[in-house]
Amino acid sequence: MSCSVCSKFEQSLYSTMLHKICLTTFSCRRFATSPAVLKSFSSIPQPRVVGDKHLNDLPDACKVPLSVPLSGLPEASYVTVVSEGDPFKAKITKFNSGLRIASERKYGEFCTIGAVVDAGSRYEALFPSGTSHFLEKLAFTSCEKFQTSEEIVKTLEKHGAIVDCQHTKDAIIYAASCRTDAFKPVLEFIADVMFNPIFSDSELHTARQVVESNVEMVNTKPEPDDLLHDLIHAAAFRDNTLGLSKFCPAENIAKIDQKTLLSFMKTYYTPDRIVIGGVGVDHGQLVDACNEYFEQSVPVWQRRPELLLQQIPDVDKSTAQYTGGEIRIEKDLSNITLSVNPFPELAHVVMGFESCSFMDEDFLCFSLLHSLMGGGGSFSAGGPGKGMYTRLYVNVLNRHHFIYNATSFNVSYADTGIFFIRASAHPNHIDNLIAVLCSEFFRMKENLHTEELNRAKSQIKSSLMMNLEQRPVIFEDLTRQILGSDVRKSPLQFLEDIDKLKADDLIRAVDRMLNSRVSLVGYGTLKQMQAYDLIDRAIVNRDLKLLKTSKFYFT
């Protein structure tokens, strides 16, 4: 059996010596395991490197533990670094108009800049649902200074820029990554698409097609994560604020036009609802650019009121009211595979309760609970940091063969939040799945051992700091914190606060959560799913026997 690395060489002394080098140095021994082959190489002397005495005096590196320095090498010299304090310290400037500018240093050739607007689907109660969805798809189309796609592409390519726009339930984010020395023209482009969009008929036609395709994809995905997250909010908050759909309903696709979009922007794209952020740019230069492109700019809706609706709704200042409730969607999911391999028939359940806002003192408690519960799919490659010791893996996926997926989530907003578990199983086991989820919520505050807590803390801290190695993540964290609270709390402070959490803090958060009414979503074939009132009664009484499952009996 010959080494694959050396198979191309002829059987000569040179190739034999090269073969031995592969066996000893490149760990190819598993490709040539025959004792006879190994014996034939044992008498060949090890080649020596001529010209560097350090390399010839090295010991066999394979026999030295990684924790022990190799002998024979010159001592390493280390550069002394002078600490500059908190590396996440932000600089914030606020104009008289209410516009806020925030920056954070980040060394390198590229930067991330953009704007976050206090808008989104939660503010669409007085506008057609789906307006924010359209604004996302029309974000970087023609505007007054850049009227053709060729001009836009040429400008972005010239400065090495990548742009993106995303809308959530409570924000619309415009961002760009570009060369640091060229951030000003890119910021000028962002300001123009925000304040002076054209929204031509051809662009609206294309956007309608994109939105329609997007909605169709959300509703036909084999694993409908986005749809389920939208539905659990609708069940928890009914038809108001956070319960309004993030996706445009089919009946509104043709209704949303230029006047609707510009009227929405006039209401919500005001300076006091916008935060401009920059990561890796000089704060003074960013402030000067914002003053020129944002503060001194007169939006198109002020200059051309004929483009607006005759009656423009005021800002919706409604506070999100958690109500709890249920949404069931019966749908045949037995044949939704998108490939030659059949996808298993599943029914999906989402169960959740009210948590808290990101301004609440229990915010980190719920974040730690999310890390503690973890979860994922029934198949995972494992590996460090995958959360294989989280409760949903240990207690649910490893013990119940019929559960395909179980994952926890905690989503917080300015005025409330929701903690939920999304799970999937075959439709015949949907009643048992609900019983298992209820059991995990009941047991959430039990046996909170120090080892488990420390593991969850390490998980959430490492996730936080690793994510904050990326400029776009820093940008969103910086701007959204300032948008919601007017200050930027350092990640280092979060680490200290996480370390201070104790089991009693989590028990308090669990009790608070379970005192709210359950929110429930069922999607798929739901014949085996218990009635909502029965599930609600079982949760209120903490009695799993009331669920009357088909195969599981709880004592």
PDB file of C-alpha atoms in Angstrom, residues 108-112 158-160 177-187 279-282:
ATOM      1  CA  GLY A 108      -7.453  48.189   9.236  1.00  0.00           C
ATOM      2  CA  GLU A 109      -7.888  49.267   5.645  1.00  0.00           C
ATOM      3  CA  PHE A 110     -11.681  48.905   5.649  1.00  0.00           C
ATOM      4  CA  CYS A 111     -14.524  50.364   7.691  1.00  0.00           C
ATOM      5  CA  THR A 112     -18.259  49.858   8.147  1.00  0.00           C
ATOM      6  CA  LYS A 158     -14.511  52.609  -7.231  1.00  0.00           C
ATOM      7  CA  HIS A 159     -14.391  52.621  -3.438  1.00  0.00           C
ATOM      8  CA  GLY A 160     -14.496  48.863  -2.872  1.00  0.00           C
ATOM      9  CA  SER A 177     -18.284  48.264   4.139  1.00  0.00           C
ATOM     10  CA  CYS A 178     -15.682  50.163   2.135  1.00  0.00           C
ATOM     11  CA  ARG A 179     -12.122  51.450   2.171  1.00  0.00           C
ATOM     12  CA  THR A 180     -11.518  53.721   5.139  1.00  0.00           C
ATOM     13  CA  ASP A 181     -10.111  56.535   3.012  1.00  0.00           C
ATOM     14  CA  ALA A 182     -13.269  56.543   0.848  1.00  0.00           C
ATOM     15  CA  PHE A 183     -16.051  56.452   3.421  1.00  0.00           C
ATOM     16  CA  LYS A 184     -17.315  59.977   2.654  1.00  0.00           C
ATOM     17  CA  PRO A 185     -18.615  59.367  -0.905  1.00  0.00           C
ATOM     18  CA  VAL A 186     -20.160  56.073   0.246  1.00  0.00           C
ATOM     19  CA  LEU A 187     -21.882  57.851   3.142  1.00  0.00           C
ATOM     20  CA  VAL A 279     -16.536  51.526  12.795  1.00  0.00           C
ATOM     21  CA  GLY A 280     -12.933  52.181  11.825  1.00  0.00           C
ATOM     22  CA  VAL A 281     -13.362  55.851  10.867  1.00  0.00           C
ATOM     23  CA  ASP A 282     -12.224  59.078  12.492  1.00  0.00           C
TER      24      ASP A 282
END
